[in-house]
């Protein structure tokens, strides 16, 4: 329910993170995490990839409707690839946001219905973990690492706190 | 449409960023941006605030159902407050992710139906802009700054690219 008329149309559309190499990151987000590529825009020096779980089938719409539809929903991930980082041996990599200097952003989180099954699948796919279900005190959540080292929290849909 | 059975239940639930002072950040996200506070968890040394546009009225549910509901939707913003930063004069502040060292995370983005009206309102509320609609080449989007300096993109819902 909108809190005020001035903000009633607002939606939390997307989160943007930079990636070093789309050839590595797209398979991670699309195959390992199962997102759909909703839009890809080559901006010259960089390319933007908009991904999301395509609950409404917007990936099948004509291009113009698809672009509009992805701005009118929530849960979109924007990956920015600055061309050249993937082959630049002097590129230092991006900050995960979880260490100084650079602390700020923490993680993105994916809800899954069966977290034991999901984590077993990540293990079988060779995905690196920051925190397995069995590590530490919080045994109901896990953290995996994306190809740039960003933390991706895995949360059970049945969780109640 | 799910791409594979293994990921068909997955949702992009939330994005987490650290904040210096909830007394400043909560009014920004709740009043200026119009989000609802869906959950607040004091974890001892830190407190987690889960916010989102409450399209489904989950803020009115009993606590346990509310917690579960917020894990089963998309578009949630988690703010982490490490206790003490708000009054620690040696605290350097968090990295926005948009400058070295610390580049990685870029921004979150809010879709609004009338971007001219929304930006005029932000101006009247004294919100700092990183990029006004009239700045630069991309005249259809704006960037405002949250209290920690994170970039918040403002995107028109009617945008087609």
Short mmCIF file of C-alpha atoms in Angstrom, two decimals:
data_model
loop_
_atom_site.label_atom_id
_atom_site.label_comp_id
_atom_site.label_asym_id
_atom_site.label_seq_id
_atom_site.Cartn_x
_atom_site.Cartn_y
_atom_site.Cartn_z
CA UNK A 1 0.00 0.00 0.00
CA UNK A 2 1.49 3.35 -0.98
CA UNK A 3 2.51 5.43 1.98
CA UNK A 4 1.87 8.72 0.15
CA UNK A 5 0.46 9.76 -3.22
CA UNK A 6 3.84 11.26 -4.19
CA UNK A 7 5.54 7.86 -4.07
CA UNK A 8 2.68 5.47 -4.87
CA UNK A 9 4.06 4.60 -8.32
CA UNK A 10 7.60 3.90 -7.07
CA UNK A 11 9.23 0.49 -7.49
CA UNK A 12 12.66 -0.82 -6.51
CA UNK A 13 13.60 -1.73 -10.05
CA UNK A 14 17.23 -2.82 -10.06
CA UNK A 15 20.66 -3.13 -8.48
CA UNK A 16 23.78 -2.51 -10.56
CA UNK A 17 27.17 -4.15 -10.07
CA UNK A 18 30.22 -4.06 -12.36
CA UNK A 19 31.61 -7.29 -13.75
CA UNK A 20 35.02 -8.09 -15.22
CA UNK A 21 33.96 -10.60 -17.88
CA UNK A 22 30.45 -11.32 -19.17
CA UNK A 23 31.64 -14.63 -20.62
CA UNK A 24 32.10 -15.79 -17.03
CA UNK A 25 29.40 -13.82 -15.22
CA UNK A 26 26.50 -14.48 -17.59
CA UNK A 27 26.76 -18.28 -17.23
CA UNK A 28 26.92 -17.83 -13.44
CA UNK A 29 23.79 -15.67 -13.24
CA UNK A 30 21.88 -17.46 -16.00
CA UNK A 31 22.82 -21.11 -15.56
CA UNK A 32 23.93 -21.43 -11.93
CA UNK A 33 21.36 -18.97 -10.56
CA UNK A 34 18.79 -19.42 -13.32
CA UNK A 35 18.13 -15.80 -14.23
CA UNK A 36 16.93 -14.71 -17.67
CA UNK A 37 18.70 -12.10 -19.79
CA UNK A 38 15.99 -9.51 -20.32
CA UNK A 39 18.03 -6.89 -22.17
CA UNK A 40 21.56 -6.29 -23.43
CA UNK A 41 22.68 -2.79 -24.41
CA UNK A 42 26.01 -2.01 -25.99
CA UNK A 43 26.78 1.58 -24.99
CA UNK A 44 30.10 1.85 -26.84
CA UNK A 45 32.73 1.60 -24.11
CA UNK A 46 30.55 -0.61 -21.95
CA UNK A 47 27.68 -3.04 -22.18
CA UNK A 48 24.73 -3.32 -19.79
CA UNK A 49 23.11 -6.69 -19.13
CA UNK A 50 19.73 -6.68 -17.39
CA UNK A 51 18.82 -10.00 -15.79
CA UNK A 52 15.94 -11.22 -13.70
CA UNK A 53 13.68 -14.17 -12.98
CA UNK A 54 11.20 -13.80 -15.79
CA UNK A 55 8.03 -14.65 -13.86
CA UNK A 56 5.84 -12.81 -16.38
CA UNK A 57 7.39 -13.96 -19.64
CA UNK A 58 8.67 -10.53 -20.65
CA UNK A 59 11.70 -12.08 -22.41
CA UNK A 60 9.25 -13.20 -25.10
CA UNK A 61 7.86 -9.72 -25.79
CA UNK A 62 8.93 -7.59 -28.78
CA UNK A 63 12.05 -5.54 -27.94
CA UNK A 64 10.32 -2.26 -27.18
CA UNK A 65 7.69 -3.79 -24.90
CA UNK A 66 10.35 -5.90 -23.25
CA UNK A 67 12.46 -2.84 -22.40
CA UNK A 68 9.44 -1.07 -20.95
CA UNK A 69 8.33 -4.14 -19.00
CA UNK A 70 11.68 -4.55 -17.32
CA UNK A 71 11.53 -0.99 -15.99
CA UNK A 72 8.09 -1.65 -14.54
CA UNK A 73 8.92 -4.55 -12.29
CA UNK A 74 11.20 -5.26 -9.34
CA UNK A 75 14.04 -7.72 -8.84
CA UNK A 76 16.26 -6.81 -11.79
CA UNK A 77 20.05 -7.17 -11.69
CA UNK A 78 22.08 -4.89 -13.95
CA UNK A 79 25.61 -6.05 -14.79
CA UNK A 80 27.93 -3.42 -16.24
CA UNK A 81 30.87 -4.61 -18.31
CA UNK A 82 33.49 -1.97 -19.04
CA UNK A 83 35.04 -3.30 -22.23
CA UNK A 84 38.58 -4.54 -21.88
CA UNK A 85 38.70 -5.51 -18.20
CA UNK A 86 38.33 -9.15 -19.18
CA UNK A 87 41.70 -9.14 -20.94
CA UNK A 88 43.57 -6.43 -19.00
CA UNK A 89 46.30 -8.10 -16.94
CA UNK A 90 46.71 -4.93 -14.85
CA UNK A 91 43.01 -4.84 -13.87
CA UNK A 92 42.82 -5.24 -10.11
CA UNK A 93 39.29 -6.60 -9.97
CA UNK A 94 36.23 -5.08 -8.33
CA UNK A 95 35.65 -4.58 -4.63
CA UNK A 96 33.09 -6.89 -3.06
CA UNK A 97 32.12 -4.12 -0.63
CA UNK A 98 32.89 -6.33 2.34
CA UNK A 99 36.46 -5.30 3.16
CA UNK A 100 38.25 -2.01 3.77
CA UNK A 101 38.91 0.05 1.79
CA UNK A 102 35.69 -0.24 -0.12
CA UNK A 103 33.27 -1.46 2.53
CA UNK A 104 29.68 -0.43 1.84
CA UNK A 105 27.61 -2.70 -0.38
CA UNK A 106 27.19 -6.11 1.21
CA UNK A 107 25.47 -8.66 -1.00
CA UNK A 108 22.55 -9.62 -3.13
CA UNK A 109 20.30 -12.44 -1.94
CA UNK A 110 18.44 -15.20 -3.75
CA UNK A 111 15.48 -16.95 -2.15
CA UNK A 112 15.23 -20.69 -2.85
CA UNK A 113 12.54 -23.09 -1.69
CA UNK A 114 14.85 -25.98 -0.80
CA UNK A 115 18.14 -24.60 0.46
CA UNK A 116 19.80 -27.97 1.11
CA UNK A 117 19.11 -29.05 -2.46
CA UNK A 118 20.18 -25.69 -3.86
CA UNK A 119 23.47 -25.70 -1.92
CA UNK A 120 24.21 -29.31 -2.88
CA UNK A 121 23.73 -28.30 -6.51
CA UNK A 122 26.07 -25.30 -6.11
CA UNK A 123 28.69 -27.66 -4.60
CA UNK A 124 28.31 -30.06 -7.51
CA UNK A 125 28.76 -27.15 -9.95
CA UNK A 126 31.97 -26.10 -8.19
CA UNK A 127 30.63 -22.74 -6.99
CA UNK A 128 32.86 -21.25 -4.26
CA UNK A 129 31.20 -20.70 -0.91
CA UNK A 130 31.84 -17.83 1.46
CA UNK A 131 29.76 -19.62 4.10
CA UNK A 132 28.27 -23.08 3.85
CA UNK A 133 25.05 -23.95 5.69
CA UNK A 134 27.20 -25.84 8.19
CA UNK A 135 29.60 -22.92 8.85
CA UNK A 136 29.17 -20.51 11.74
CA UNK A 137 26.08 -19.92 13.81
CA UNK A 138 23.50 -19.14 11.15
CA UNK A 139 22.78 -22.63 9.83
CA UNK A 140 19.76 -21.63 7.78
CA UNK A 141 21.55 -19.41 5.25
CA UNK A 142 24.60 -19.70 2.98
CA UNK A 143 26.77 -17.33 1.00
CA UNK A 144 28.27 -18.19 -2.37
CA UNK A 145 30.67 -16.03 -4.40
CA UNK A 146 29.98 -14.75 -7.88
CA UNK A 147 32.86 -14.69 -10.43
CA UNK A 148 33.97 -11.19 -9.31
CA UNK A 149 33.85 -12.15 -5.63
CA UNK A 150 30.55 -10.44 -4.81
CA UNK A 151 28.70 -12.22 -2.03
CA UNK A 152 25.39 -13.86 -2.96
CA UNK A 153 23.30 -14.88 0.02
CA UNK A 154 21.10 -17.94 -0.35
CA UNK A 155 17.97 -17.67 1.78
CA UNK A 156 15.28 -20.30 2.31
CA UNK A 157 11.80 -19.24 1.23
CA UNK A 158 10.35 -21.01 4.24
CA UNK A 159 12.46 -18.97 6.64
CA UNK A 160 10.69 -17.31 9.54
CA UNK A 161 12.61 -15.09 11.94
CA UNK B 1 9.22 -18.84 -16.94
CA UNK B 2 11.79 -20.95 -15.13
CA UNK B 3 14.76 -21.85 -17.28
CA UNK B 4 15.36 -25.16 -15.46
CA UNK B 5 13.61 -27.13 -12.74
CA UNK B 6 16.61 -26.71 -10.44
CA UNK B 7 16.15 -22.95 -10.30
CA UNK B 8 12.41 -22.55 -10.88
CA UNK B 9 11.73 -21.47 -7.28
CA UNK B 10 14.50 -18.87 -7.21
CA UNK B 11 13.78 -15.18 -6.61
CA UNK B 12 16.05 -12.14 -6.40
CA UNK B 13 14.98 -11.28 -2.88
CA UNK B 14 17.16 -8.44 -1.64
CA UNK B 15 20.19 -6.16 -1.87
CA UNK B 16 22.14 -5.26 1.26
CA UNK B 17 24.02 -2.02 1.88
CA UNK B 18 25.55 -0.73 5.12
CA UNK B 19 24.37 2.57 6.56
CA UNK B 20 26.01 4.88 9.08
CA UNK B 21 22.89 6.13 10.87
CA UNK B 22 19.36 4.72 10.66
CA UNK B 23 17.96 7.98 12.08
CA UNK B 24 19.01 9.59 8.82
CA UNK B 25 18.67 6.69 6.37
CA UNK B 26 15.23 5.44 7.41
CA UNK B 27 13.55 8.80 6.76
CA UNK B 28 15.30 8.94 3.37
CA UNK B 29 14.14 5.50 2.27
CA UNK B 30 10.71 5.67 3.92
CA UNK B 31 9.66 9.28 3.45
CA UNK B 32 11.67 10.55 0.49
CA UNK B 33 11.52 7.26 -1.47
CA UNK B 34 8.29 5.97 0.10
CA UNK B 35 9.39 2.46 1.09
CA UNK B 36 7.79 0.54 3.94
CA UNK B 37 9.75 -0.94 6.84
CA UNK B 38 8.86 -4.63 6.63
CA UNK B 39 11.13 -5.93 9.36
CA UNK B 40 13.68 -4.71 11.90
CA UNK B 41 16.03 -7.17 13.61
CA UNK B 42 18.41 -6.23 16.39
CA UNK B 43 21.28 -8.71 16.14
CA UNK B 44 23.28 -7.37 19.07
CA UNK B 45 26.14 -5.44 17.53
CA UNK B 46 24.11 -4.52 14.48
CA UNK B 47 20.54 -4.03 13.36
CA UNK B 48 19.03 -5.09 10.04
CA UNK B 49 16.24 -3.08 8.46
CA UNK B 50 14.31 -4.68 5.60
CA UNK B 51 12.43 -2.21 3.42
CA UNK B 52 10.35 -2.49 0.30
CA UNK B 53 7.35 -1.14 -1.53
CA UNK B 54 4.59 -3.06 0.17
CA UNK B 55 2.44 -3.81 -2.85
CA UNK B 56 0.81 -6.80 -1.13
CA UNK B 57 0.18 -5.37 2.32
CA UNK B 58 2.61 -7.68 4.09
CA UNK B 59 3.45 -4.98 6.65
CA UNK B 60 0.00 -5.64 8.14
CA UNK B 61 0.53 -9.37 8.64
CA UNK B 62 1.38 -10.93 12.02
CA UNK B 63 5.16 -10.90 12.63
CA UNK B 64 5.87 -14.50 11.64
CA UNK B 65 3.88 -14.36 8.39
CA UNK B 66 5.41 -10.98 7.63
CA UNK B 67 8.96 -12.35 7.98
CA UNK B 68 8.14 -15.25 5.70
CA UNK B 69 6.39 -13.05 3.15
CA UNK B 70 9.34 -10.73 2.82
CA UNK B 71 11.60 -13.67 1.92
CA UNK B 72 9.17 -14.79 -0.78
CA UNK B 73 9.09 -11.65 -2.85
CA UNK B 74 11.54 -9.52 -4.81
CA UNK B 75 12.56 -5.88 -4.49
CA UNK B 76 13.66 -5.81 -0.86
CA UNK B 77 16.39 -3.47 0.41
CA UNK B 78 18.32 -4.56 3.51
CA UNK B 79 20.07 -1.79 5.44
CA UNK B 80 22.72 -2.93 7.94
CA UNK B 81 23.56 -0.59 10.80
CA UNK B 82 26.69 -1.49 12.73
CA UNK B 83 25.98 0.09 16.09
CA UNK B 84 28.17 3.05 16.95
CA UNK B 85 29.08 4.34 13.49
CA UNK B 86 26.50 7.09 13.83
CA UNK B 87 28.43 8.70 16.73
CA UNK B 88 32.02 7.61 15.92
CA UNK B 89 33.96 10.70 14.83
CA UNK B 90 36.74 8.48 13.41
CA UNK B 91 34.32 6.56 11.16
CA UNK B 92 35.35 7.22 7.56
CA UNK B 93 31.99 6.48 5.99
CA UNK B 94 31.08 3.76 3.52
CA UNK B 95 32.27 3.46 -0.06
CA UNK B 96 29.66 4.21 -2.72
CA UNK B 97 31.29 1.65 -4.99
CA UNK B 98 31.80 4.23 -7.72
CA UNK B 99 35.39 5.37 -7.03
CA UNK B 100 38.73 3.62 -6.57
CA UNK B 101 39.60 1.99 -4.28
CA UNK B 102 36.29 0.32 -3.76
CA UNK B 103 34.75 0.37 -7.21
CA UNK B 104 32.32 -2.48 -7.80
CA UNK B 105 28.72 -1.93 -6.74
CA UNK B 106 27.16 0.86 -8.74
CA UNK B 107 23.70 1.86 -7.62
CA UNK B 108 20.16 0.88 -6.84
CA UNK B 109 17.37 2.18 -9.08
CA UNK B 110 13.82 3.31 -8.40
CA UNK B 111 11.23 3.38 -11.17
CA UNK B 112 8.80 6.29 -11.02
CA UNK B 113 5.89 7.02 -13.35
CA UNK B 114 6.44 10.76 -13.64
CA UNK B 115 10.15 11.50 -13.45
CA UNK B 116 9.85 15.28 -13.82
CA UNK B 117 7.43 15.43 -10.88
CA UNK B 118 9.53 13.01 -8.83
CA UNK B 119 12.73 14.99 -9.40
CA UNK B 120 11.03 18.31 -8.65
CA UNK B 121 9.86 16.80 -5.36
CA UNK B 122 13.38 15.58 -4.53
CA UNK B 123 14.68 19.12 -5.20
CA UNK B 124 12.04 20.62 -2.93
CA UNK B 125 13.04 18.15 -0.19
CA UNK B 126 16.70 19.17 -0.51
CA UNK B 127 17.91 15.77 -1.75
CA UNK B 128 21.41 16.00 -3.27
CA UNK B 129 21.66 15.04 -6.93
CA UNK B 130 24.57 13.24 -8.56
CA UNK B 131 22.99 13.91 -11.95
CA UNK B 132 19.93 15.99 -12.66
CA UNK B 133 17.70 15.24 -15.64
CA UNK B 134 19.25 18.26 -17.35
CA UNK B 135 22.87 17.14 -16.76
CA UNK B 136 24.89 15.19 -19.33
CA UNK B 137 23.60 13.31 -22.30
CA UNK B 138 21.05 10.98 -20.72
CA UNK B 139 18.17 13.38 -20.16
CA UNK B 140 15.66 10.70 -19.28
CA UNK B 141 17.28 9.50 -16.02
CA UNK B 142 18.61 11.11 -12.84
CA UNK B 143 20.79 10.05 -9.94
CA UNK B 144 20.24 11.20 -6.37
CA UNK B 145 22.46 10.42 -3.38
CA UNK B 146 21.34 8.60 -0.29
CA UNK B 147 22.61 9.80 3.14
CA UNK B 148 25.73 7.58 2.89
CA UNK B 149 26.51 8.73 -0.64
CA UNK B 150 25.19 5.63 -2.42
CA UNK B 151 23.87 6.45 -5.87
CA UNK B 152 20.13 5.98 -6.42
CA UNK B 153 19.11 6.05 -10.06
CA UNK B 154 15.66 7.41 -10.87
CA UNK B 155 14.21 5.74 -13.96
CA UNK B 156 10.94 6.59 -15.72
CA UNK B 157 8.45 3.72 -15.90
CA UNK B 158 7.52 4.78 -19.41
CA UNK B 159 11.11 4.44 -20.62
CA UNK B 160 11.71 2.42 -23.74
CA UNK B 161 15.25 1.84 -24.99
#
